[in-house]
Amino acid sequence: MRHFRHVLRLGLGAVGAAGAALPAAAAGPQYWLDPAGPVAAMQGQLFLLTLYIMLGIFVTVSGILVYTLVRFRERAKAGARAGQAGTAVQRETAAAAEEELPPQIEGNHKLEVVWTLIPFLLLLIIAIPTVRLSFALAADPGEDALEIRVVGHQWWWEFEYTQLGIVTGNEIRIPVGRPVRLIIQTDDVIHKFWVPKLAGKMDAIPGRTNQMWLQADEPGVYYGQCAELCGTHHANMRMRVVALPPAEFDAWAANWGRGPVVESEAQLAAVERGRQVFETRACFACHTIEGTAAQGTAGPNLTDIGARTTIAAGILDNTPENLARWISDPQAIKPGSLMPRVGLTPDELQDVVAFLTSLR
Ligand code: HEC
Ligand SMILES: [Cu+2]
């Protein structure tokens, strides 16, 4: 009985811990059971269906187990207790009681059919929606879909809008209510694209192209990250999906690559100097900025860097201070990152930051 209580306490403890952890996870921006689009919603429903069936089985089986343990437990017998100090007759009765066994049952066709049929039916209930959903998710989202090629790099994401000629990094803008076809590839090792509130994970595998689709039903910023261990900065390979009303999306797309936005003559001069720094120092060899001499591809395309909310694959807010920190010493922020430290004078640094922040 002491063991039983111990097990019961452990079990209740585990359920309590899970119950406390769930709402805590729900508060986070990557809680996938709080979907913001049809793909994540369908996946969540299938998960919950399976979970509820399993919970039903768990409760039924454990219930029968606990009932059996309690109901048929060995009880101290009056005779056995008496036996220790009793007469010879009492001792004999006690010994006989010890040997007394419950009826031994072997084979029961009815029961066997029932407990084969029930799992069969339950598996069928899980299998039908699973197969249907698998086909729905593998299907092409159609001609109207926006297509984005996603390329994983150590440790940042490249996004190419194949129909629009736009390339960006670590942050994708998509129009609300329109399906997005994602062509998923990698430039080096295996990565995994994952924006929990919009859709489940998809591998980016060398030499292979995977496809998936997603859609955001409400405007907002959805957090994602690489979900496959891909080296030192796997945990710092984040991304954001910004879902915009269609008109705002179109305006952003039309404006992309239009060059610097400046408010004053003085700012224009700084931006001009910054562009020259970018085009003549090592930056141009690794980064592309539309409309400049910089056409490198080893690092993220920076054409709209001023419009992004974060830099360095989601680990720093995009502010002029953080840009300067990053550019002056990327290795201090992301040690081992594939952007080297480029020696710039303080003036050059200031100008290049002015140039980059104007690209919005
Ligand atoms: C050898 C190639 C290389 C050179 C040279 C280089 N970068 Fe980078 N840069 C990268 C890579 C790779 C990343 C992505 C790093 C990461 O997030 O892990 C990056 C990231 C950045 C980012 C953040 C972009 C984002 O989307 O988060 C900025 C801004 C940037 N570089 C600016 C510069 C500037 C300015 C220079 C010149 C002073 C420069 N880079 C020189 C390779 C390079
Ligand atoms: Cu990765």
Coordinates of C-alpha atoms and ligand atoms in Angstrom, one line a residue:
M1 CA 0.0 0.0 0.0
R2 CA 2.9 2.3 0.7
H3 CA 4.3 1.7 -2.8
F4 CA 0.9 2.4 -4.3
R5 CA 0.6 5.7 -2.6
H6 CA 4.1 6.6 -3.7
V7 CA 3.3 5.8 -7.4
L8 CA 0.1 7.7 -7.1
R9 CA 1.9 10.8 -5.8
L10 CA 4.5 10.6 -8.6
G11 CA 1.8 10.3 -11.2
L12 CA -0.2 13.2 -9.8
G13 CA 3.0 15.2 -9.7
A14 CA 3.8 14.6 -13.3
V15 CA 0.2 15.6 -14.4
G16 CA 0.5 18.7 -12.3
A17 CA 3.8 19.7 -13.8
A18 CA 2.5 19.2 -17.3
G19 CA -0.6 21.2 -16.5
A20 CA 1.5 24.1 -15.2
A21 CA 3.9 24.0 -18.2
L22 CA 1.2 24.2 -20.8
P23 CA -0.2 27.6 -20.1
A24 CA 3.4 28.9 -19.6
A25 CA 4.2 27.7 -23.1
A26 CA 1.0 29.1 -24.4
A27 CA 2.1 32.6 -23.4
G28 CA 5.1 32.4 -25.9
P29 CA 5.1 33.7 -29.4
Q30 CA 6.0 30.2 -30.8
Y31 CA 3.1 28.3 -29.2
W32 CA 2.0 26.2 -32.1
L33 CA -1.4 25.3 -30.6
D34 CA -2.4 28.9 -31.0
P35 CA -2.5 28.9 -34.8
A36 CA -2.7 31.9 -37.1
G37 CA -3.4 30.2 -40.4
P38 CA -5.1 27.2 -41.9
V39 CA -2.0 24.9 -42.1
A40 CA -1.1 25.2 -38.4
A41 CA -4.8 25.0 -37.5
M42 CA -5.3 21.7 -39.4
Q43 CA -2.1 20.3 -37.9
G44 CA -3.1 21.3 -34.4
Q45 CA -6.6 19.7 -34.8
L46 CA -5.1 16.4 -35.9
F47 CA -2.7 16.5 -33.0
L48 CA -5.5 17.2 -30.5
L49 CA -7.6 14.4 -31.9
T50 CA -4.7 11.9 -31.5
L51 CA -4.0 13.3 -28.0
Y52 CA -7.6 13.0 -26.8
I53 CA -7.8 9.4 -28.1
M54 CA -4.6 8.5 -26.3
L55 CA -5.7 10.3 -23.2
G56 CA -8.9 8.2 -23.3
I57 CA -6.9 5.0 -23.6
F58 CA -4.6 6.1 -20.8
V59 CA -7.4 6.9 -18.4
T60 CA -9.3 3.7 -19.2
V61 CA -6.3 1.4 -18.9
S62 CA -4.9 3.0 -15.8
G63 CA -8.3 3.1 -14.3
I64 CA -8.8 -0.7 -14.8
L65 CA -5.2 -1.2 -13.5
V66 CA -5.7 0.9 -10.4
Y67 CA -9.1 -0.7 -9.7
T68 CA -7.6 -4.2 -10.1
L69 CA -4.7 -3.4 -7.8
V70 CA -6.9 -2.1 -5.1
R71 CA -9.8 -4.5 -5.4
F72 CA -7.8 -7.7 -5.6
R73 CA -4.9 -6.7 -3.4
E74 CA -3.7 -9.3 -0.8
R75 CA -5.4 -8.7 2.5
A76 CA -4.0 -9.7 5.8
K77 CA -6.1 -12.7 6.8
A78 CA -7.5 -13.1 10.2
G79 CA -6.3 -16.7 10.3
A80 CA -2.8 -15.7 9.3
R81 CA -2.6 -13.2 12.0
A82 CA -3.9 -15.6 14.5
G83 CA -1.5 -18.3 13.2
Q84 CA 1.6 -16.7 14.6
A85 CA 0.5 -17.4 18.1
G86 CA -2.5 -19.7 17.6
T87 CA -3.2 -23.3 18.0
A88 CA -2.1 -26.0 15.5
V89 CA -5.6 -26.0 13.9
Q90 CA -5.6 -22.2 13.4
R91 CA -2.1 -22.5 11.9
E92 CA -3.3 -25.1 9.4
T93 CA -6.3 -23.1 8.4
A94 CA -4.1 -20.1 7.8
A95 CA -1.7 -22.1 5.6
A96 CA -4.6 -23.4 3.5
A97 CA -5.9 -19.8 3.1
E98 CA -2.4 -18.8 1.8
E99 CA -2.6 -21.3 -1.0
E100 CA -6.1 -20.4 -2.0
L101 CA -5.9 -19.1 -5.7
P102 CA -8.5 -17.2 -7.6
P103 CA -10.1 -19.0 -10.5
Q104 CA -7.6 -19.5 -13.4
I105 CA -9.2 -18.3 -16.7
E106 CA -7.6 -19.1 -20.0
G107 CA -8.9 -17.9 -23.4
N108 CA -12.0 -15.8 -24.0
H109 CA -13.0 -15.3 -27.6
K110 CA -15.4 -12.5 -27.0
L111 CA -12.9 -10.5 -25.0
E112 CA -10.2 -11.1 -27.5
V113 CA -12.3 -9.9 -30.4
V114 CA -13.3 -6.8 -28.4
W115 CA -9.8 -5.8 -27.5
T116 CA -8.6 -6.4 -31.1
L117 CA -11.4 -4.4 -32.6
I118 CA -11.2 -1.4 -30.3
P119 CA -7.6 -0.6 -31.2
F120 CA -8.3 -1.3 -34.9
L121 CA -11.2 1.2 -34.9
L122 CA -9.2 3.8 -32.9
L123 CA -6.3 3.5 -35.4
L124 CA -8.7 3.9 -38.2
I125 CA -10.1 7.1 -36.6
I126 CA -6.6 8.5 -36.4
A127 CA -5.5 7.2 -39.8
I128 CA -8.2 8.7 -42.0
P129 CA -7.7 12.3 -41.1
T130 CA -3.9 11.8 -41.0
V131 CA -3.8 10.6 -44.6
R132 CA -6.3 13.3 -45.7
L133 CA -4.2 16.0 -44.1
S134 CA -1.0 14.6 -45.5
F135 CA -2.4 15.0 -49.0
A136 CA -3.8 18.4 -48.3
L137 CA -0.4 19.7 -47.1
A138 CA 1.5 18.1 -49.9
A139 CA -0.9 19.6 -52.5
D140 CA 0.2 22.6 -54.5
P141 CA -1.5 25.8 -53.2
G142 CA -2.4 26.8 -56.7
E143 CA -1.6 29.4 -59.3
D144 CA -2.5 32.4 -57.1
A145 CA 0.1 31.4 -54.5
L146 CA 3.0 33.7 -53.7
E147 CA 6.2 31.7 -54.2
I148 CA 9.2 32.1 -51.9
R149 CA 12.4 30.1 -52.2
V150 CA 13.9 29.6 -48.7
V151 CA 17.6 28.9 -48.5
G152 CA 19.1 27.9 -45.2
H153 CA 22.7 29.2 -44.6
Q154 CA 24.9 28.9 -41.5
W155 CA 23.4 30.8 -39.7
W156 CA 20.8 32.9 -41.5
W157 CA 17.9 32.6 -43.9
E158 CA 17.7 33.8 -47.4
F159 CA 14.2 34.4 -49.0
E160 CA 13.7 34.9 -52.7
Y161 CA 10.4 35.9 -54.1
T162 CA 10.7 34.1 -57.4
Q163 CA 7.7 35.9 -59.1
L164 CA 8.7 39.4 -57.9
G165 CA 12.5 39.3 -58.2
I166 CA 12.9 40.3 -54.5
V167 CA 15.5 38.8 -52.2
T168 CA 15.7 39.4 -48.5
G169 CA 17.1 37.8 -45.4
N170 CA 15.8 36.6 -42.0
E171 CA 12.5 38.4 -42.3
I172 CA 9.8 37.7 -44.9
R173 CA 6.8 39.8 -45.6
I174 CA 3.7 38.0 -46.8
P175 CA 0.2 39.2 -47.7
V176 CA -2.6 38.1 -45.3
G177 CA -5.1 35.6 -46.6
R178 CA -3.0 34.4 -49.6
P179 CA -1.3 31.0 -49.7
V180 CA 2.5 31.0 -49.9
R181 CA 4.3 28.2 -51.6
L182 CA 7.7 27.7 -50.0
I183 CA 10.5 26.0 -52.0
I184 CA 12.9 24.9 -49.3
Q185 CA 16.7 24.4 -49.9
T186 CA 20.0 24.7 -48.2
D187 CA 23.4 26.1 -49.1
D188 CA 25.4 24.0 -46.7
V189 CA 24.2 21.6 -44.0
I190 CA 20.7 20.4 -43.0
H191 CA 18.5 23.2 -41.6
K192 CA 14.8 23.2 -40.8
F193 CA 12.3 25.9 -41.5
W194 CA 9.8 26.4 -38.7
V195 CA 7.3 29.1 -37.9
P196 CA 5.1 27.4 -35.3
K197 CA 2.0 29.6 -35.5
L198 CA 1.8 29.2 -39.3
A199 CA 2.9 25.7 -40.1
G200 CA 4.9 22.6 -38.9
K201 CA 8.5 22.0 -39.7
M202 CA 10.2 21.3 -43.1
D203 CA 13.7 20.1 -43.6
A204 CA 16.2 21.9 -45.9
I205 CA 18.4 19.1 -47.1
P206 CA 21.6 19.4 -49.3
G207 CA 20.9 18.4 -52.9
R208 CA 17.2 18.2 -52.4
T209 CA 14.2 20.6 -52.8
N210 CA 11.3 20.3 -50.4
Q211 CA 8.0 22.1 -50.7
M212 CA 5.4 23.2 -48.3
W213 CA 2.8 26.0 -48.0
L214 CA 1.4 28.2 -45.4
Q215 CA -0.9 31.1 -45.0
A216 CA -1.5 33.8 -42.4
D217 CA -5.1 34.7 -41.7
E218 CA -4.3 37.8 -39.5
P219 CA -1.8 40.6 -39.8
G220 CA 1.0 40.2 -37.3
V221 CA 4.6 39.2 -36.7
Y222 CA 5.2 35.5 -36.4
Y223 CA 8.4 34.1 -34.9
G224 CA 10.3 31.2 -36.4
Q225 CA 13.7 29.5 -36.1
C226 CA 15.8 26.8 -37.4
A227 CA 14.7 23.5 -35.9
E228 CA 17.6 21.2 -36.9
L229 CA 21.0 21.4 -35.1
C230 CA 23.2 23.0 -37.8
G231 CA 26.3 24.1 -35.9
T232 CA 27.5 26.7 -33.4
H233 CA 24.7 29.2 -34.0
H234 CA 21.8 26.9 -34.6
A235 CA 20.0 28.6 -31.7
N236 CA 20.7 32.0 -33.2
M237 CA 19.3 31.2 -36.6
R238 CA 15.9 32.9 -36.2
M239 CA 13.5 34.5 -38.5
R240 CA 10.3 36.5 -38.6
V241 CA 7.3 36.4 -40.9
V242 CA 5.5 39.7 -41.1
A243 CA 2.0 39.3 -42.4
L244 CA 0.6 42.5 -43.9
P245 CA -2.8 43.5 -45.4
P246 CA -2.5 42.9 -49.2
A247 CA -2.3 46.6 -50.1
E248 CA 0.6 47.2 -47.6
F249 CA 2.4 44.1 -49.0
D250 CA 2.0 45.4 -52.5
A251 CA 3.4 48.8 -51.5
W252 CA 6.4 47.2 -49.8
A253 CA 7.1 45.0 -52.8
A254 CA 6.8 47.9 -55.3
N255 CA 9.1 50.0 -53.1
W256 CA 11.7 47.3 -52.7
G257 CA 15.1 48.3 -54.1
R258 CA 14.1 51.9 -54.7
G259 CA 17.2 53.1 -52.9
P260 CA 17.9 55.3 -49.9
V261 CA 15.2 57.3 -48.1
V262 CA 16.7 60.5 -46.7
E263 CA 15.3 63.5 -44.9
S264 CA 18.0 66.1 -45.3
E265 CA 21.0 67.2 -47.4
A266 CA 23.4 66.4 -44.6
Q267 CA 21.9 62.9 -44.3
L268 CA 22.1 62.4 -48.0
A269 CA 25.8 63.2 -47.9
A270 CA 26.4 60.7 -45.2
V271 CA 24.4 58.1 -47.0
E272 CA 26.5 58.7 -50.2
R273 CA 29.7 58.3 -48.3
G274 CA 28.3 55.2 -46.6
R275 CA 27.5 53.7 -50.0
Q276 CA 31.0 54.2 -51.1
V277 CA 32.4 52.6 -48.0
F278 CA 30.1 49.6 -48.7
E279 CA 31.1 49.4 -52.3
T280 CA 34.8 49.6 -51.8
R281 CA 35.5 47.8 -48.5
A282 CA 35.0 44.1 -48.2
C283 CA 31.2 44.4 -47.7
F284 CA 30.3 44.3 -51.4
A285 CA 32.1 41.0 -51.8
C286 CA 29.6 39.2 -49.6
H287 CA 26.4 41.3 -49.7
T288 CA 24.1 42.4 -52.4
I289 CA 22.3 45.8 -52.4
E290 CA 20.1 46.4 -55.4
G291 CA 21.2 49.5 -57.4
T292 CA 24.8 49.5 -56.1
A293 CA 28.0 47.8 -57.2
A294 CA 27.6 45.3 -54.3
Q295 CA 26.5 42.0 -55.7
G296 CA 28.0 39.4 -53.3
T297 CA 26.0 36.4 -52.2
A298 CA 27.9 34.9 -49.2
G299 CA 25.8 37.0 -46.7
P300 CA 22.2 38.2 -46.5
N301 CA 20.9 40.6 -49.2
L302 CA 20.7 44.0 -47.5
T303 CA 18.5 45.8 -50.1
D304 CA 15.8 46.4 -47.4
I305 CA 17.9 46.2 -44.3
G306 CA 16.6 49.5 -42.9
A307 CA 13.0 48.1 -43.0
R308 CA 13.8 44.9 -41.0
T309 CA 13.0 44.6 -37.3
T310 CA 16.1 42.6 -36.4
I311 CA 19.7 41.9 -37.6
A312 CA 22.0 39.0 -37.3
A313 CA 19.2 36.4 -37.8
G314 CA 16.9 37.7 -35.2
I315 CA 19.3 38.2 -32.3
L316 CA 19.6 42.0 -32.2
D317 CA 16.9 44.7 -32.6
N318 CA 17.6 46.7 -35.7
T319 CA 18.7 50.0 -34.3
P320 CA 21.6 52.2 -35.5
E321 CA 23.5 51.4 -32.3
N322 CA 23.2 47.6 -32.8
L323 CA 24.1 47.9 -36.5
A324 CA 27.3 49.7 -35.5
R325 CA 28.0 47.1 -32.9
W326 CA 27.4 44.3 -35.3
I327 CA 29.5 45.7 -38.2
S328 CA 32.4 46.8 -36.0
D329 CA 32.7 43.3 -34.4
P330 CA 30.3 40.5 -35.6
Q331 CA 32.5 38.0 -33.9
A332 CA 31.9 39.5 -30.5
I333 CA 28.1 39.0 -31.0
K334 CA 28.0 35.7 -32.9
P335 CA 31.5 34.1 -32.4
G336 CA 32.2 31.8 -35.4
S337 CA 29.7 33.6 -37.6
L338 CA 30.7 33.7 -41.3
M339 CA 30.9 37.5 -41.3
P340 CA 34.5 38.6 -40.5
R341 CA 35.5 41.8 -38.7
V342 CA 36.2 44.5 -41.3
G343 CA 38.4 47.3 -40.0
L344 CA 36.6 50.6 -40.5
T345 CA 37.4 54.0 -39.1
P346 CA 34.8 55.4 -36.7
D347 CA 33.7 57.8 -39.5
E348 CA 33.3 55.1 -42.1
L349 CA 31.3 53.0 -39.6
Q350 CA 29.0 55.9 -38.9
D351 CA 28.5 56.5 -42.6
V352 CA 27.9 52.9 -43.5
V353 CA 25.3 52.7 -40.7
A354 CA 23.6 55.9 -42.1
F355 CA 23.5 54.2 -45.5
L356 CA 22.1 50.9 -44.3
T357 CA 19.4 52.5 -42.1
S358 CA 18.2 54.6 -45.1
L359 CA 17.5 51.5 -47.1
R360 CA 13.8 51.1 -46.2
Ligands
HEC1 C1 33.1 37.4 -45.8 C2 31.7 37.8 -46.1 C3 31.2 39.1 -45.4 C4 31.7 40.3 -45.4 C5 33.1 40.8 -46.0 C6 30.8 41.2 -44.7 N1 29.7 40.4 -44.4 FE1 28.1 41.1 -43.4 N2 27.4 39.2 -43.2 C7 28.0 38.1 -43.7 C8 27.3 37.0 -43.2 C9 27.6 35.5 -43.5 C10 26.2 37.4 -42.4 C11 25.2 36.6 -41.7 C12 25.8 36.4 -40.3 C13 24.8 35.7 -39.3 O1 23.8 36.2 -39.1 O2 25.2 34.6 -38.9 C14 26.3 38.9 -42.5 C15 25.4 39.7 -41.8 C16 25.4 41.1 -41.9 C17 24.4 42.0 -41.5 C18 23.1 41.5 -40.8 C19 22.1 41.2 -41.8 C20 20.8 40.5 -41.3 O3 20.0 40.3 -42.2 O4 20.7 40.1 -40.2 C21 24.8 43.3 -41.8 C22 24.0 44.5 -41.5 C23 26.0 43.2 -42.4 N3 26.4 41.9 -42.5 C24 26.7 44.3 -42.9 C25 28.0 44.2 -43.4 C26 28.9 45.3 -43.7 C27 28.5 46.8 -43.5 C28 30.1 44.9 -44.1 C29 31.3 45.6 -44.5 C30 31.8 46.5 -43.5 C31 30.0 43.4 -44.1 N4 28.7 43.1 -43.7 C32 31.0 42.5 -44.5 C33 29.1 38.1 -44.5 C34 29.9 39.1 -44.7
CU2 CU 20.0 25.9 -39.2

